[in-house]
Amino acid sequence: MTARQRLWRIDQIHFDENQEFYYYSVSNVSGVPSNEVLFPSIESIKKSEIPPPAKDKLGSPRYQQLLLQALRLDLIYGTTSFISLQNSKVIPISYQMVPVLMALNMKKVRLLLADDVGLGKTVETGLILQELLGRKRINRVLFVTPANLREQWQTILRNFFGIDAVIMSRRNRRHLESELLVGGSPWGYYNFVITSVDYAKQLDVRSEIMQFNWDMVVMDEAHNIMMPHGGVDDVDNKNIKKSYLFARQLTEKYPHLLLLTATPHNGYKDSYTSLLKMVNPNIIEEVDTEIEIDKDLAINHVCQRRRHDVEQWIGDRYEKSPFPERDSDEIFITPSDQFHHTMEKLSKFANYVMNYVNKLTTEDNQRSYWTILHFFKRAISSPEALICSIDNRNDEIDKKLNEKHQAIENLTQFLSIEEAGQSVLDGAETDRISEEERDIRNDRIVLAQSMDLLSQEKGLLLEVQVEAEKLKKKDRKVDELINEIIPNLLKNSKKVILFTRYIDTLKYIHQNLKETIDSGSLRYKGMDLFYVHGQLPSQKRMEIYDDFLKNPAAILISTDCMAEGIDLQFSANQIINYELTWNPNRLEQRNGRVDRFGQPEPKVFIRTLIMKDTIEMDILELLVKKAQNIKEEYGFVPGFFGDPKDIIDRLTKRRKEKLKPQATLDSYLKLTPRIMDDLVSTFYNKENLEEILKDSFYGHNNIDLQEIEHRMQMSQEKIGSSATIFAFLKSSVQLYKGNLTQAKENEHIFEVQLPPEILHDLNVEVEGPIRVTQNMNLGATRKDVDALSLKNALIAGLIEKVKNEAFIEEKQFYGRTAAFTSTHAETVKAIYHLKIRYYINTDPPSITEEITTLGIDLFSEDILTEKSINQIISGEMNNAGKPDAFVLKHIAKALENTDLEIKFEDLANRRKQELINERTDLIQRLQEQGLTADLQGISDVKVVGTDLLTIAIIYPQGD
């Protein structure tokens, strides 16, 4: 339509309930997004139509075919089921479209995406965003993530979905504000903002965020923002968890919400249901202090699949599983004599501490026990980690000696029992302090109350340190890693990721590996070495990872900063766990970084190092193995149930019952089966497991994957596949006198060269050839290669250029008229391509459009069947080779047909009815599957416009 002296395309019709008036979201006629809105009640808006093709201008079949390709690729607001398939650079498999379908059936999209690790929740989120953005249902999105995932989200959104999001942090804010007018807020200016939960939950930041309108909120690793078990649920209570309060406020205010987590249930119903209440408060009802879940309602809001659910779904429908085979094994390291000497000295120190703290309060006793376990765990990790802990503790002792043993003020605020326990048990970070800081504070808990006790403790620590320094020279664990374990894995592939719990161990491994590589070892010839940890800025971490990603032969050493939410499958297929994490969920998170959907290699290799004759063996047998058995029985890896205080209470009680007064801590740390069984029952009790299974929504088998695949196929037919995009690229490059050649190093990479003036028109600035690929995995692993999609800048520019030039009569490449010969035409035919626009009476109303064809016999005026039209337009098109004047007479005749408008109207009405039937059938199928939310109006369709795009005259071959 025409308004403000410009042509616009209406994308969505809105109704303001408060002011009671309609307004339109619009874009320009070619579909370029705009922030403009039109107000029909107060400004002049007139219906406009695309003028018919020129009767006196003849184009060519080549130009017309290219124009129609461009128009179809640009038809982002069409009648297809899934428009996200070509608005992203991912090739999803059918199960990943299930949450997209769920979202499309909601007026307000409120979903908890709770698929297992490795199934692609980030991909599912990106596809949902593209569907809603393409359909003009959302415009502004706030992403709330853990701090270490901000750059990962930014990269994925940009590279795979063409969404440019800014990262908002205290450090970035000044830069973002410098690009705005004075007083402008980046929160209100940018449409896509990524921020960390720790930054955003602060009162001043939270208040500013809430001042602006967001259409959708996406919260990743949502288990971090759920209400703690037994925690405060009153937003006015000062003791409420800050991240939970922030999440509550966001989810209550803004319409669309996606919560992402692989572990939504921690075994406590109150915590789990706090997430369900965020997506829809009506799901939860409290009856006599009992929490009830309305599962019939919740099933529409929760998408939760285990890996084996998906594998069963896929079955024989694909040539191979989308998941790799896992080759996983534990490698048992026999400790050296020097290791035992070190542990003996550490036990002597530990027993000394436990003896004097037994005289203190129960709480201090418990806190110290966690500290002792912490020291043993770090000793098992590496001698360097133990030495660093000793340095930290002696530094604290020296402060006390110098200050006449003043105690740490408010020990609970310094490090609570729960935080000390989580440090040992590899639990989640708290709102208060990072994991690294939590470990350091655990080193520094010194409770000795006299100068003599402090001095003796320091002396014992120095004895341990002497032995640990000796161990560094005779460390069998690091020797086996470098001389056997890594070289054996390098026989499979030249990329390895090594995880360790501690930064100090990371630096120790890096130093030893670097010395080996620098020495010229043939085993490591050509290998590069990288490391990342949580104390590096997140941007720096991603830069290092990108270098590792593109390197063909390299080792990456990382702490768990790369183990949560970051997809590593394109960079490597081998993982080494340098020590056993005591949290099976964390171990699964690590392994799931490479053992996941999209892993290009058929097999992943995972090795976990275990120190024999240590507490690691007990943890492996009675915790990790137990978790694996639970996964086999229940289908999920459970979290730890029970808080650290409960665990330490039980362990302390068992210690008093089972151990003689003269027993050493060595025998204590070699936990008895009874103690470990008690620990297991605290972590994994049957009641908690049954609670999870009862409350969860595993399977989601009510949605038929065949229906999803049918709709995906229909979408591909209407908007084209990656092969369609490549064909368009090839034709466009030829048209503009460029070159498209296969790269020498890889058959899947193509190099595009275009004249400088064409690149200028496309607003593409490059040095050298543009490198593209249809292989999405290759596009993900190579920064110098861009995967082809509609979000590709080159493709988008070519579409716009072809449309503009092929539509304008004065341009060289006019494509709205053409003539060609066909072996499928016995008489002269006319083929018309039409764009039909529909009004869908949903709430709010929406507009959709499609391109379709009409064929008639030019002289008998009989209408061609769909089969005949398809045979003609899909066959070989040879230039008619007839004089322009001769062809133009036939074009004029085809355009002047007296019944042409009636034929167009009949076609539009026929297509409308087919659309209604298709949507009515869809509603029935979805109702059978239990998905009926917000479908009202999708089958109430009206034709609101029909535009003639192109006309072609077809002559019989040899005529």
mmCIF file of N, CA, C and O in Angstrom, residues 266-311:
data_model
loop_
_atom_site.group_PDB
_atom_site.id
_atom_site.type_symbol
_atom_site.label_atom_id
_atom_site.label_comp_id
_atom_site.label_asym_id
_atom_site.label_seq_id
_atom_site.Cartn_x
_atom_site.Cartn_y
_atom_site.Cartn_z
ATOM 1 N N ASN A 266 15.942 -30.701 40.504
ATOM 2 C CA ASN A 266 17.051 -31.017 41.405
ATOM 3 C C ASN A 266 16.640 -31.986 42.513
ATOM 4 O O ASN A 266 17.357 -32.167 43.491
ATOM 5 N N GLY A 267 15.484 -32.594 42.338
ATOM 6 C CA GLY A 267 15.006 -33.531 43.350
ATOM 7 C C GLY A 267 14.059 -32.927 44.348
ATOM 8 O O GLY A 267 13.474 -33.640 45.161
ATOM 9 N N TYR A 268 13.894 -31.601 44.293
ATOM 10 C CA TYR A 268 13.001 -30.909 45.218
ATOM 11 C C TYR A 268 11.885 -30.231 44.424
ATOM 12 O O TYR A 268 12.131 -29.415 43.538
ATOM 13 N N LYS A 269 10.677 -30.571 44.768
ATOM 14 C CA LYS A 269 9.526 -30.108 44.005
ATOM 15 C C LYS A 269 9.376 -28.595 44.069
ATOM 16 O O LYS A 269 8.962 -27.968 43.091
ATOM 17 N N ASP A 270 9.693 -27.999 45.206
ATOM 18 C CA ASP A 270 9.511 -26.556 45.317
ATOM 19 C C ASP A 270 10.463 -25.807 44.377
ATOM 20 O O ASP A 270 10.089 -24.799 43.773
ATOM 21 N N SER A 271 11.691 -26.309 44.240
ATOM 22 C CA SER A 271 12.645 -25.673 43.322
ATOM 23 C C SER A 271 12.206 -25.864 41.877
ATOM 24 O O SER A 271 12.177 -24.919 41.088
ATOM 25 N N TYR A 272 11.856 -27.091 41.526
ATOM 26 C CA TYR A 272 11.469 -27.406 40.153
ATOM 27 C C TYR A 272 10.240 -26.622 39.719
ATOM 28 O O TYR A 272 10.202 -26.023 38.629
ATOM 29 N N THR A 273 9.239 -26.595 40.579
ATOM 30 C CA THR A 273 8.009 -25.916 40.186
ATOM 31 C C THR A 273 8.174 -24.401 40.121
ATOM 32 O O THR A 273 7.354 -23.718 39.507
ATOM 33 N N SER A 274 9.238 -23.872 40.741
ATOM 34 C CA SER A 274 9.481 -22.430 40.595
ATOM 35 C C SER A 274 9.776 -22.075 39.138
ATOM 36 O O SER A 274 9.457 -20.970 38.692
ATOM 37 N N LEU A 275 10.364 -23.010 38.390
ATOM 38 C CA LEU A 275 10.570 -22.792 36.955
ATOM 39 C C LEU A 275 9.258 -22.928 36.192
ATOM 40 O O LEU A 275 8.971 -22.136 35.285
ATOM 41 N N LEU A 276 8.467 -23.943 36.549
ATOM 42 C CA LEU A 276 7.191 -24.129 35.860
ATOM 43 C C LEU A 276 6.273 -22.928 36.062
ATOM 44 O O LEU A 276 5.537 -22.519 35.153
ATOM 45 N N LYS A 277 6.298 -22.351 37.265
ATOM 46 C CA LYS A 277 5.459 -21.173 37.529
ATOM 47 C C LYS A 277 5.884 -19.988 36.676
ATOM 48 O O LYS A 277 5.070 -19.124 36.359
ATOM 49 N N MET A 278 7.165 -19.924 36.312
ATOM 50 C CA MET A 278 7.623 -18.825 35.471
ATOM 51 C C MET A 278 7.014 -18.914 34.073
ATOM 52 O O MET A 278 6.637 -17.893 33.491
ATOM 53 N N VAL A 279 6.889 -20.122 33.530
ATOM 54 C CA VAL A 279 6.318 -20.231 32.188
ATOM 55 C C VAL A 279 4.801 -20.110 32.208
ATOM 56 O O VAL A 279 4.199 -19.578 31.271
ATOM 57 N N ASN A 280 4.165 -20.580 33.277
ATOM 58 C CA ASN A 280 2.710 -20.428 33.410
ATOM 59 C C ASN A 280 2.308 -20.701 34.852
ATOM 60 O O ASN A 280 2.327 -21.852 35.296
ATOM 61 N N PRO A 281 1.944 -19.665 35.612
ATOM 62 C CA PRO A 281 1.587 -19.863 37.024
ATOM 63 C C PRO A 281 0.433 -20.833 37.228
ATOM 64 O O PRO A 281 0.331 -21.459 38.290
ATOM 65 N N ASN A 282 -0.432 -20.974 36.222
ATOM 66 C CA ASN A 282 -1.594 -21.844 36.372
ATOM 67 C C ASN A 282 -1.224 -23.326 36.399
ATOM 68 O O ASN A 282 -2.062 -24.180 36.725
ATOM 69 N N ILE A 283 0.008 -23.637 36.022
ATOM 70 C CA ILE A 283 0.446 -25.036 36.047
ATOM 71 C C ILE A 283 0.494 -25.568 37.478
ATOM 72 O O ILE A 283 0.264 -26.746 37.724
ATOM 73 N N ILE A 284 0.763 -24.684 38.438
ATOM 74 C CA ILE A 284 1.014 -25.098 39.820
ATOM 75 C C ILE A 284 -0.152 -24.706 40.722
ATOM 76 O O ILE A 284 -0.671 -23.596 40.650
ATOM 77 N N GLU A 285 -0.527 -25.656 41.565
ATOM 78 C CA GLU A 285 -1.552 -25.391 42.571
ATOM 79 C C GLU A 285 -1.074 -25.954 43.905
ATOM 80 O O GLU A 285 -0.563 -27.080 43.973
ATOM 81 N N GLU A 286 -1.200 -25.162 44.948
ATOM 82 C CA GLU A 286 -0.814 -25.609 46.289
ATOM 83 C C GLU A 286 -2.067 -25.961 47.078
ATOM 84 O O GLU A 286 -2.944 -25.114 47.287
ATOM 85 N N VAL A 287 -2.148 -27.227 47.485
ATOM 86 C CA VAL A 287 -3.297 -27.726 48.227
ATOM 87 C C VAL A 287 -2.812 -28.289 49.555
ATOM 88 O O VAL A 287 -2.095 -29.306 49.581
ATOM 89 N N ASP A 288 -3.173 -27.614 50.648
ATOM 90 C CA ASP A 288 -2.783 -28.070 51.992
ATOM 91 C C ASP A 288 -1.275 -28.298 52.082
ATOM 92 O O ASP A 288 -0.812 -29.372 52.483
ATOM 93 N N THR A 289 -0.540 -27.293 51.652
ATOM 94 C CA THR A 289 0.944 -27.285 51.649
ATOM 95 C C THR A 289 1.547 -28.270 50.652
ATOM 96 O O THR A 289 2.769 -28.377 50.548
ATOM 97 N N GLU A 290 0.707 -29.028 49.945
ATOM 98 C CA GLU A 290 1.208 -29.932 48.915
ATOM 99 C C GLU A 290 1.202 -29.216 47.559
ATOM 100 O O GLU A 290 0.268 -28.480 47.242
ATOM 101 N N ILE A 291 2.259 -29.443 46.782
ATOM 102 C CA ILE A 291 2.373 -28.814 45.465
ATOM 103 C C ILE A 291 1.881 -29.788 44.401
ATOM 104 O O ILE A 291 2.373 -30.911 44.299
ATOM 105 N N GLU A 292 0.888 -29.356 43.617
ATOM 106 C CA GLU A 292 0.344 -30.181 42.551
ATOM 107 C C GLU A 292 0.673 -29.561 41.195
ATOM 108 O O GLU A 292 0.612 -28.343 41.018
ATOM 109 N N ILE A 293 1.039 -30.416 40.218
ATOM 110 C CA ILE A 293 1.363 -29.964 38.859
ATOM 111 C C ILE A 293 0.245 -30.392 37.922
ATOM 112 O O ILE A 293 -0.108 -31.580 37.855
ATOM 113 N N ASP A 294 -0.324 -29.418 37.202
ATOM 114 C CA ASP A 294 -1.329 -29.716 36.180
ATOM 115 C C ASP A 294 -0.589 -30.176 34.922
ATOM 116 O O ASP A 294 -0.178 -29.371 34.088
ATOM 117 N N LYS A 295 -0.421 -31.482 34.777
ATOM 118 C CA LYS A 295 0.417 -32.015 33.701
ATOM 119 C C LYS A 295 -0.227 -31.813 32.332
ATOM 120 O O LYS A 295 0.479 -31.678 31.327
ATOM 121 N N ASP A 296 -1.555 -31.812 32.280
ATOM 122 C CA ASP A 296 -2.221 -31.583 30.995
ATOM 123 C C ASP A 296 -1.927 -30.186 30.453
ATOM 124 O O ASP A 296 -1.818 -29.990 29.242
ATOM 125 N N LEU A 297 -1.814 -29.222 31.360
ATOM 126 C CA LEU A 297 -1.461 -27.869 30.942
ATOM 127 C C LEU A 297 0.043 -27.743 30.718
ATOM 128 O O LEU A 297 0.501 -27.133 29.746
ATOM 129 N N ALA A 298 0.809 -28.351 31.595
ATOM 130 C CA ALA A 298 2.267 -28.216 31.522
ATOM 131 C C ALA A 298 2.845 -28.818 30.261
ATOM 132 O O ALA A 298 3.859 -28.337 29.738
ATOM 133 N N ILE A 299 2.228 -29.867 29.715
ATOM 134 C CA ILE A 299 2.776 -30.555 28.547
ATOM 135 C C ILE A 299 2.902 -29.622 27.352
ATOM 136 O O ILE A 299 3.730 -29.815 26.467
ATOM 137 N N ASN A 300 2.078 -28.551 27.339
ATOM 138 C CA ASN A 300 2.158 -27.578 26.245
ATOM 139 C C ASN A 300 3.277 -26.578 26.443
ATOM 140 O O ASN A 300 3.573 -25.781 25.544
ATOM 141 N N HIS A 301 3.899 -26.587 27.617
ATOM 142 C CA HIS A 301 4.929 -25.593 27.936
ATOM 143 C C HIS A 301 6.311 -26.198 28.162
ATOM 144 O O HIS A 301 7.276 -25.452 28.316
ATOM 145 N N VAL A 302 6.406 -27.513 28.210
ATOM 146 C CA VAL A 302 7.679 -28.167 28.527
ATOM 147 C C VAL A 302 8.073 -29.089 27.387
ATOM 148 O O VAL A 302 7.281 -29.950 26.979
ATOM 149 N N CYS A 303 9.278 -28.911 26.880
ATOM 150 C CA CYS A 303 9.823 -29.818 25.870
ATOM 151 C C CYS A 303 11.039 -30.491 26.487
ATOM 152 O O CYS A 303 12.079 -29.860 26.696
ATOM 153 N N GLN A 304 10.893 -31.766 26.822
ATOM 154 C CA GLN A 304 11.923 -32.468 27.584
ATOM 155 C C GLN A 304 12.134 -33.853 26.975
ATOM 156 O O GLN A 304 11.276 -34.719 27.071
ATOM 157 N N ARG A 305 13.284 -34.030 26.332
ATOM 158 C CA ARG A 305 13.593 -35.314 25.705
ATOM 159 C C ARG A 305 14.940 -35.838 26.195
ATOM 160 O O ARG A 305 15.899 -35.080 26.306
ATOM 161 N N ARG A 306 14.999 -37.120 26.501
ATOM 162 C CA ARG A 306 16.263 -37.765 26.775
ATOM 163 C C ARG A 306 16.881 -38.194 25.445
ATOM 164 O O ARG A 306 16.200 -38.346 24.437
ATOM 165 N N ARG A 307 18.174 -38.426 25.487
ATOM 166 C CA ARG A 307 18.856 -38.814 24.249
ATOM 167 C C ARG A 307 18.279 -40.106 23.680
ATOM 168 O O ARG A 307 18.066 -40.218 22.472
ATOM 169 N N HIS A 308 18.004 -41.076 24.542
ATOM 170 C CA HIS A 308 17.490 -42.341 23.998
ATOM 171 C C HIS A 308 16.064 -42.174 23.468
ATOM 172 O O HIS A 308 15.640 -42.919 22.583
ATOM 173 N N ASP A 309 15.300 -41.183 23.982
ATOM 174 C CA ASP A 309 13.986 -40.877 23.398
ATOM 175 C C ASP A 309 14.152 -40.482 21.942
ATOM 176 O O ASP A 309 13.434 -40.962 21.055
ATOM 177 N N VAL A 310 15.094 -39.579 21.707
ATOM 178 C CA VAL A 310 15.327 -39.079 20.356
ATOM 179 C C VAL A 310 15.826 -40.193 19.453
ATOM 180 O O VAL A 310 15.394 -40.323 18.302
ATOM 181 N N GLU A 311 16.731 -41.019 19.963
ATOM 182 C CA GLU A 311 17.257 -42.116 19.146
ATOM 183 C C GLU A 311 16.147 -43.093 18.780
ATOM 184 O O GLU A 311 16.113 -43.621 17.655
#
